[in-house]
mmCIF file of C-alpha atoms in Angstrom:
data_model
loop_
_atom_site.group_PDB
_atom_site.id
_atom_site.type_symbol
_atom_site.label_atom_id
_atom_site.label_comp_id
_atom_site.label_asym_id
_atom_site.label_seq_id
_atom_site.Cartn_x
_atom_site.Cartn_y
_atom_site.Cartn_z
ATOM 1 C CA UNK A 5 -4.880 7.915 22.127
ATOM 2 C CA UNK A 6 -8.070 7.853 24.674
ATOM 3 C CA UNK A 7 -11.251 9.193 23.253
ATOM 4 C CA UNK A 8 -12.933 11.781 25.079
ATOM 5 C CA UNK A 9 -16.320 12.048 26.045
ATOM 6 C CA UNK A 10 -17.104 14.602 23.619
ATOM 7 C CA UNK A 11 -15.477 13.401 20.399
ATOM 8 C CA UNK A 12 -16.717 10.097 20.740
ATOM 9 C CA UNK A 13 -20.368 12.149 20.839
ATOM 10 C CA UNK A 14 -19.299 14.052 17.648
ATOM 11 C CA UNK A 15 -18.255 11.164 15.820
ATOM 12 C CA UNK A 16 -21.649 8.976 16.932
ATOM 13 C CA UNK A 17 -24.010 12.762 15.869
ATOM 14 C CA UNK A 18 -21.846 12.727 12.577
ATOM 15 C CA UNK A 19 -22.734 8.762 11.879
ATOM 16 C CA UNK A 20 -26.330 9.376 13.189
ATOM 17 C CA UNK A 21 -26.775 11.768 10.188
ATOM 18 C CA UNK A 22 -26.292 9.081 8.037
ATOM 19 C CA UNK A 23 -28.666 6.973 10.100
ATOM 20 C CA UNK A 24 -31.395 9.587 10.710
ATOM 21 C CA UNK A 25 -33.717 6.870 11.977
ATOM 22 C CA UNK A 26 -31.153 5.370 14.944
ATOM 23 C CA UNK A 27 -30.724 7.288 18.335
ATOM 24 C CA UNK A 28 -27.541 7.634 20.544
ATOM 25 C CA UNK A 29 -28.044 3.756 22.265
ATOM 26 C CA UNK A 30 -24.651 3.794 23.612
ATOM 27 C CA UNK A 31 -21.117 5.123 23.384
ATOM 28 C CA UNK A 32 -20.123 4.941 19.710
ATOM 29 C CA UNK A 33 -23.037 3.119 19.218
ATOM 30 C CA UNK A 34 -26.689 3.562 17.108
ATOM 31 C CA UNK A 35 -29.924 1.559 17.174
ATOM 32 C CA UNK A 36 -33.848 1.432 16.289
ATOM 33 C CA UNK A 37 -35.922 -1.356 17.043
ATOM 34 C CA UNK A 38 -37.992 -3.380 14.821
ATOM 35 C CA UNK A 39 -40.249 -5.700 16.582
ATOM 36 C CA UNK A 40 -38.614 -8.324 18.186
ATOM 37 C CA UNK A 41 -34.780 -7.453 16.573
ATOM 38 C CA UNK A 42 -32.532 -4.109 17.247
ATOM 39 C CA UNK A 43 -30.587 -2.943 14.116
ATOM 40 C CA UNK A 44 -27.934 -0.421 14.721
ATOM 41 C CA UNK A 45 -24.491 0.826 14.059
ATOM 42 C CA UNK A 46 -21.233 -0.313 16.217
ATOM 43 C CA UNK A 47 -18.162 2.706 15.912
ATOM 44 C CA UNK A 48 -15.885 -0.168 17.046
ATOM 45 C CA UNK A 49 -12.432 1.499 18.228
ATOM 46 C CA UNK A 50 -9.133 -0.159 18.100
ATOM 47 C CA UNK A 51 -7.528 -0.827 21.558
ATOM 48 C CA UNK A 52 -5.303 2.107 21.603
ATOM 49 C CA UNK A 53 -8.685 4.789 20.148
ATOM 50 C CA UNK A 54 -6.391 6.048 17.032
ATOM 51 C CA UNK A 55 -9.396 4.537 14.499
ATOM 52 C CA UNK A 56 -12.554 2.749 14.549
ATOM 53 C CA UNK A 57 -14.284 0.228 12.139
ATOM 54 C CA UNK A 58 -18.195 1.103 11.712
ATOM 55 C CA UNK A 59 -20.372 -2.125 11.704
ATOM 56 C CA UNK A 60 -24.124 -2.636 10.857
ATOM 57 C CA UNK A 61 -25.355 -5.656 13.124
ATOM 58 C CA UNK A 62 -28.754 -7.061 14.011
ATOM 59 C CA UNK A 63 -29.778 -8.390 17.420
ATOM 60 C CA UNK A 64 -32.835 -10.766 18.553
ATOM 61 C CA UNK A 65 -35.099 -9.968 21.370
ATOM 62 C CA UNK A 66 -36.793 -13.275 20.929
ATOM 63 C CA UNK A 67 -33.518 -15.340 22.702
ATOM 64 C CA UNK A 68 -32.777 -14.303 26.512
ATOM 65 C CA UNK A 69 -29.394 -13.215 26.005
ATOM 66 C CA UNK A 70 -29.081 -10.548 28.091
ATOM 67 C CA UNK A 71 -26.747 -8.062 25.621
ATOM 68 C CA UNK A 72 -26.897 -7.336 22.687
ATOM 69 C CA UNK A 73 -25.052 -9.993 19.935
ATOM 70 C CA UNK A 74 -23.652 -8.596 16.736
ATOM 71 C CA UNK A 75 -25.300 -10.652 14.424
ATOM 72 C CA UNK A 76 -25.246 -10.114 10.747
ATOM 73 C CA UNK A 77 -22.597 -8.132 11.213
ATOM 74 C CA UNK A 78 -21.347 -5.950 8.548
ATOM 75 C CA UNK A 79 -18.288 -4.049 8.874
ATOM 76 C CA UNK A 80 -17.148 -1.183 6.455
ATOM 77 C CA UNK A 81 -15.341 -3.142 3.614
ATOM 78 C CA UNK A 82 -12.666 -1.512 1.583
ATOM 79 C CA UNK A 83 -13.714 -1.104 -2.322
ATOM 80 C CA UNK A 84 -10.064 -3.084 -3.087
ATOM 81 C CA UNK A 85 -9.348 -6.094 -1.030
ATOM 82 C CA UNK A 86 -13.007 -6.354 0.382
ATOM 83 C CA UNK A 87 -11.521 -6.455 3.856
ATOM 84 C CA UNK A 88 -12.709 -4.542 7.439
ATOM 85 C CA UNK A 89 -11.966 -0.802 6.809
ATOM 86 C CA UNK A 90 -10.125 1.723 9.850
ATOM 87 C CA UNK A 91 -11.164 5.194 9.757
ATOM 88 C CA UNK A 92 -8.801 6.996 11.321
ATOM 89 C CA UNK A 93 -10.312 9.740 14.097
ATOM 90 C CA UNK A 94 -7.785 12.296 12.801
ATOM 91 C CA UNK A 95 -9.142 12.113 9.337
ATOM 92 C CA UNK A 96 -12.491 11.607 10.318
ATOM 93 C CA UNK A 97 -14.243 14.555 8.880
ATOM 94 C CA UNK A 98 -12.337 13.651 5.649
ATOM 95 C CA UNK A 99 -13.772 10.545 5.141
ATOM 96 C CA UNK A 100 -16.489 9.296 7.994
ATOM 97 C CA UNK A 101 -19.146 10.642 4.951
ATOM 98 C CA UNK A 102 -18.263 8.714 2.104
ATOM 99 C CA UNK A 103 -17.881 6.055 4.479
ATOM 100 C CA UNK A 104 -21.395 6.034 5.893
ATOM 101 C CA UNK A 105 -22.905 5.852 2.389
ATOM 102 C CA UNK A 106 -20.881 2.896 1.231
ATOM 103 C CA UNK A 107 -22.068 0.884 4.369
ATOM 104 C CA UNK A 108 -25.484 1.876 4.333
ATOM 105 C CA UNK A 109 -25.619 0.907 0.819
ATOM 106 C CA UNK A 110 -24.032 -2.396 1.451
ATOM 107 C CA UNK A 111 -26.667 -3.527 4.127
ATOM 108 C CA UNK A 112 -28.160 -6.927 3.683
ATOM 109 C CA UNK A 113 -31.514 -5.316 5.262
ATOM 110 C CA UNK A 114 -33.136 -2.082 5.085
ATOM 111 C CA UNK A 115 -31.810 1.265 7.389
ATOM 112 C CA UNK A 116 -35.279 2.930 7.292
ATOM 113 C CA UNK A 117 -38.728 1.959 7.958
ATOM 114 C CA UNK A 118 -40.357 -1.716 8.255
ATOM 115 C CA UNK A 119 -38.435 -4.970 8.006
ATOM 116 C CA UNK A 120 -40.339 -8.379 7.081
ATOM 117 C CA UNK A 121 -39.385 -12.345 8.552
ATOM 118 C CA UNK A 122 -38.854 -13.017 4.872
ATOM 119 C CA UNK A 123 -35.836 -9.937 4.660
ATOM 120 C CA UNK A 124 -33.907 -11.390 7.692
ATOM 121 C CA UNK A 125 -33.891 -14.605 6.394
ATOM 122 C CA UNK A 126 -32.753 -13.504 3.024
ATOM 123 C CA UNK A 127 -30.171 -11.808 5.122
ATOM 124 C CA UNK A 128 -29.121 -15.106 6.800
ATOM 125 C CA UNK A 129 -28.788 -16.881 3.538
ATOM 126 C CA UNK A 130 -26.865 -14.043 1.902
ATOM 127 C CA UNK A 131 -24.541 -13.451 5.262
ATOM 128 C CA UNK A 132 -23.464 -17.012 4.760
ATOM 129 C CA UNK A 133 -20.901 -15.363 2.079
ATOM 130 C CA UNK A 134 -20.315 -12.290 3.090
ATOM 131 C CA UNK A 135 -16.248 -11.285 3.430
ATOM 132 C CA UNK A 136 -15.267 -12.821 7.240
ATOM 133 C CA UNK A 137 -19.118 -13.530 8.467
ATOM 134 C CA UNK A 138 -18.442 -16.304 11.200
ATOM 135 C CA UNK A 139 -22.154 -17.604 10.052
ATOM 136 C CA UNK A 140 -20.491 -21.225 8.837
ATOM 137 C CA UNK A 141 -21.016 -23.749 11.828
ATOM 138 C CA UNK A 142 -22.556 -20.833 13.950
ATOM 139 C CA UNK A 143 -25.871 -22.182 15.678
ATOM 140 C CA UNK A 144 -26.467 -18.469 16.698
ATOM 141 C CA UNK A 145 -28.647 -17.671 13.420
ATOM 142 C CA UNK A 146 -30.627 -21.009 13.123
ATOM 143 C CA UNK A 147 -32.062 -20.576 17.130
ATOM 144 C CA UNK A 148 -32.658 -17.026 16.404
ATOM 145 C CA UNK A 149 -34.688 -17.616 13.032
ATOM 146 C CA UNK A 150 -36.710 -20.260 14.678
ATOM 147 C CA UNK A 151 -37.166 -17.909 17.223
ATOM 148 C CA UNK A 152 -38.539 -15.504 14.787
ATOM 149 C CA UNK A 153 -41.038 -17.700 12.991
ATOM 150 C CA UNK A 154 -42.003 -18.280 16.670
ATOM 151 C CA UNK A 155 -42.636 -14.975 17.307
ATOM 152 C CA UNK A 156 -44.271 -13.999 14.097
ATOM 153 C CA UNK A 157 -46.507 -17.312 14.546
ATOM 154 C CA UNK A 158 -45.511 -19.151 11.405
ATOM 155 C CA UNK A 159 -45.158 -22.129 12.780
ATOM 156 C CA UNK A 160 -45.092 -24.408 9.959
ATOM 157 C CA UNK A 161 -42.447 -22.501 8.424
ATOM 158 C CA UNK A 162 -40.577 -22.222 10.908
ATOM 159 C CA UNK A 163 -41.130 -26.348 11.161
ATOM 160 C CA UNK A 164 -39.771 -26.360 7.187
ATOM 161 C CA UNK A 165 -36.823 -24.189 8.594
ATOM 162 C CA UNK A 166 -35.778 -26.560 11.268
ATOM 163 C CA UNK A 167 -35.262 -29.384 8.382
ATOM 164 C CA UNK A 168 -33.646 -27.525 6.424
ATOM 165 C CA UNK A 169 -31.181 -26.512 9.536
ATOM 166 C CA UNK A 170 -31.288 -29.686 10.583
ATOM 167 C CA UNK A 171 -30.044 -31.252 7.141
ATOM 168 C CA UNK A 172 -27.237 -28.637 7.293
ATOM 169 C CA UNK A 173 -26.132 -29.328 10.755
ATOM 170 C CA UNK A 174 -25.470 -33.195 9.744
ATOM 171 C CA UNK A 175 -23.139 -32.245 7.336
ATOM 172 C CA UNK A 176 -20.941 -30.203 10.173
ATOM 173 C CA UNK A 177 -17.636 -31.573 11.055
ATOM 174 C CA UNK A 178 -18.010 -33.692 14.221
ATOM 175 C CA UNK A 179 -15.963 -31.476 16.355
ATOM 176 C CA UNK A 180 -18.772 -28.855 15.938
ATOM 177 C CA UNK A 181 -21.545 -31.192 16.266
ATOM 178 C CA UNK A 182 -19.832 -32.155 19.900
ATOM 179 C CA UNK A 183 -20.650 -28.655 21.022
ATOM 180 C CA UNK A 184 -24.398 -28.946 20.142
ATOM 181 C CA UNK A 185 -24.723 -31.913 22.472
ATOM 182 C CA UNK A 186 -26.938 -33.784 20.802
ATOM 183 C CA UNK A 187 -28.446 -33.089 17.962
ATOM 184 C CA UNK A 188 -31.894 -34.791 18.539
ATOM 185 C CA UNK A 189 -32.106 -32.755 21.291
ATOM 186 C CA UNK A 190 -31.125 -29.302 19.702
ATOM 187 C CA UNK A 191 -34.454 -30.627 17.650
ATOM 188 C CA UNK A 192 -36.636 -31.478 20.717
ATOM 189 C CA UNK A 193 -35.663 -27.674 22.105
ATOM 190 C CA UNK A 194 -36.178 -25.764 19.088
ATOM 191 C CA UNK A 195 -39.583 -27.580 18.587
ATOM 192 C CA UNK A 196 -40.310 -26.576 22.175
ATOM 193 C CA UNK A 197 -39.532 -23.225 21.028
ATOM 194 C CA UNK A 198 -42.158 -23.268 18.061
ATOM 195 C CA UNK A 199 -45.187 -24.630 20.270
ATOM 196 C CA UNK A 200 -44.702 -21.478 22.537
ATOM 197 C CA UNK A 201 -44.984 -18.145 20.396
ATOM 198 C CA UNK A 202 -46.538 -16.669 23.531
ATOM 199 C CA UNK A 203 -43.593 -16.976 25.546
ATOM 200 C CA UNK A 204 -41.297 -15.986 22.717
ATOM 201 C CA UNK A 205 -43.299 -12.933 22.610
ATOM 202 C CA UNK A 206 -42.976 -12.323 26.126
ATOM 203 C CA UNK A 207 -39.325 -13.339 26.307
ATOM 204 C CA UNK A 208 -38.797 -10.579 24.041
ATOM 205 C CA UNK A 209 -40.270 -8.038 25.250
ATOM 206 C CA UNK A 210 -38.416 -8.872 28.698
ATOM 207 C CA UNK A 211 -35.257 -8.500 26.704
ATOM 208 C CA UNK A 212 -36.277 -5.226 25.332
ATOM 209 C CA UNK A 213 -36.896 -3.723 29.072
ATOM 210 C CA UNK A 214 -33.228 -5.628 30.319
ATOM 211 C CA UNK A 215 -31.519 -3.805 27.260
ATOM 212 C CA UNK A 216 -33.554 -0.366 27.552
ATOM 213 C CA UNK A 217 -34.334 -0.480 24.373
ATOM 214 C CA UNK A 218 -37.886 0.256 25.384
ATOM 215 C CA UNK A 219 -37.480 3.903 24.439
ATOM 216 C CA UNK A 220 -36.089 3.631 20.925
ATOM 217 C CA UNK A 221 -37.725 4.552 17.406
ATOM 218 C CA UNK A 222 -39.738 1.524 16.847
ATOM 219 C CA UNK A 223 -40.646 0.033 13.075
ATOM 220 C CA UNK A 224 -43.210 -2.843 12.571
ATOM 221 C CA UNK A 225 -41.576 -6.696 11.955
ATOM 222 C CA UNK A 226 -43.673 -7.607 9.109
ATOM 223 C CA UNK A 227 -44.975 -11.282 9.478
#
């Protein structure tokens, strides 16, 4: 069944009450910024619009991606098997509430107010776990933490990060590795990255203006 314009407003205003501090950001979609990251709330819809899967996420302005990545994504889990959870649209009203309060509970980082450099990377670490997160061999979440100790201009820890990445990264099966190219010079680039907090800054602020997210409720990044 295609969505209309209209319910797929009703069921983003209905999620939004759950999530008083995101705005409408797209279709089916919610977000705030915090600093340099967005945080928001994905109504993903199966391919034929009969249910969709809500999904907390967190994206980095401080890597010129040019859209928004899901990262840390969260889907609704069910309580039993721990697996991604379908609301169907027909039963919506029936259960959308319940729903909201489970995965705002669940979040790995807070829905309201500030978030600190020290909370996403406690995310990170604890999204390593998490029931189908494709963290394991992803490179995604070690550029965009250096990027954020960049940002925040801890430099030295973001130096102590890189080691620690780097030491993980060695232990990757070589098939993986391949895809990095070479590793000394994944360390070269995200050292480059750590000697240039200005541009960082000013990479993601570009970002914010390419994904007009200019405009939405803004929280501080704590350093």
């Amino acid at each position: 069944m295609a969505l209309s314009t209209s319910i797929k407003k009703r069921l983003t205003e209905d999620w939004r009450s759950v999530f008083p501090q995101m705005v409408i950001y797209d279709s089916m979609w919610l977000m705030r910024r915090i600093g340099p990251l967005l945080q928001g709330v994905l109504l993903e819809k199966t391919q034929d619009g009969s249910c969709y899967c809500p999904t907390l996420h967190i994206h980095t302005f401080s890597r010129p991606l040019g859209y928004v990545a899901l990262n840390v994504a969260q889907p609704l889990l069910t309580v039993r098997t721990r697996a991604s959870e379908y609301i169907k649209v027909l039963h919506h009203d029936k259960h959308f509430s319940e729903g909201a309060k489970r995965l705002a509970a669940s979040s790995l980082l807070p829905i309201e107010g500030d978030i600190s450099l020290d909370e996403v990377m406690a995310a990170y670490r604890s999204f390593e776990t998490f029931p189908a997160s494709d963290a394991p061999f992803s490179i995604n979440y070690f550029e965009s933490a250096i990027s954020l100790h960049a940002w925040c201009g801890q430099i030295n820890r973001g130096k102590q990060a890189l080691e620690e990445y780097l030491e993980v990264i060695t232990q990757w099966p070589d098939r993986v590795i391949e895809r990095l190219g070479s590793v000394d010079k994944w360390r070269s680039d995200m050292l480059a990255v750590l000697a240039n907090p200005d541009a960082i800054r000013e990479t993601a602020e570009q970002q914010a203006t390419v994904l007009k997210a200019t405009t939405l409720p803004f929280s501080e990044f704590r350093r």
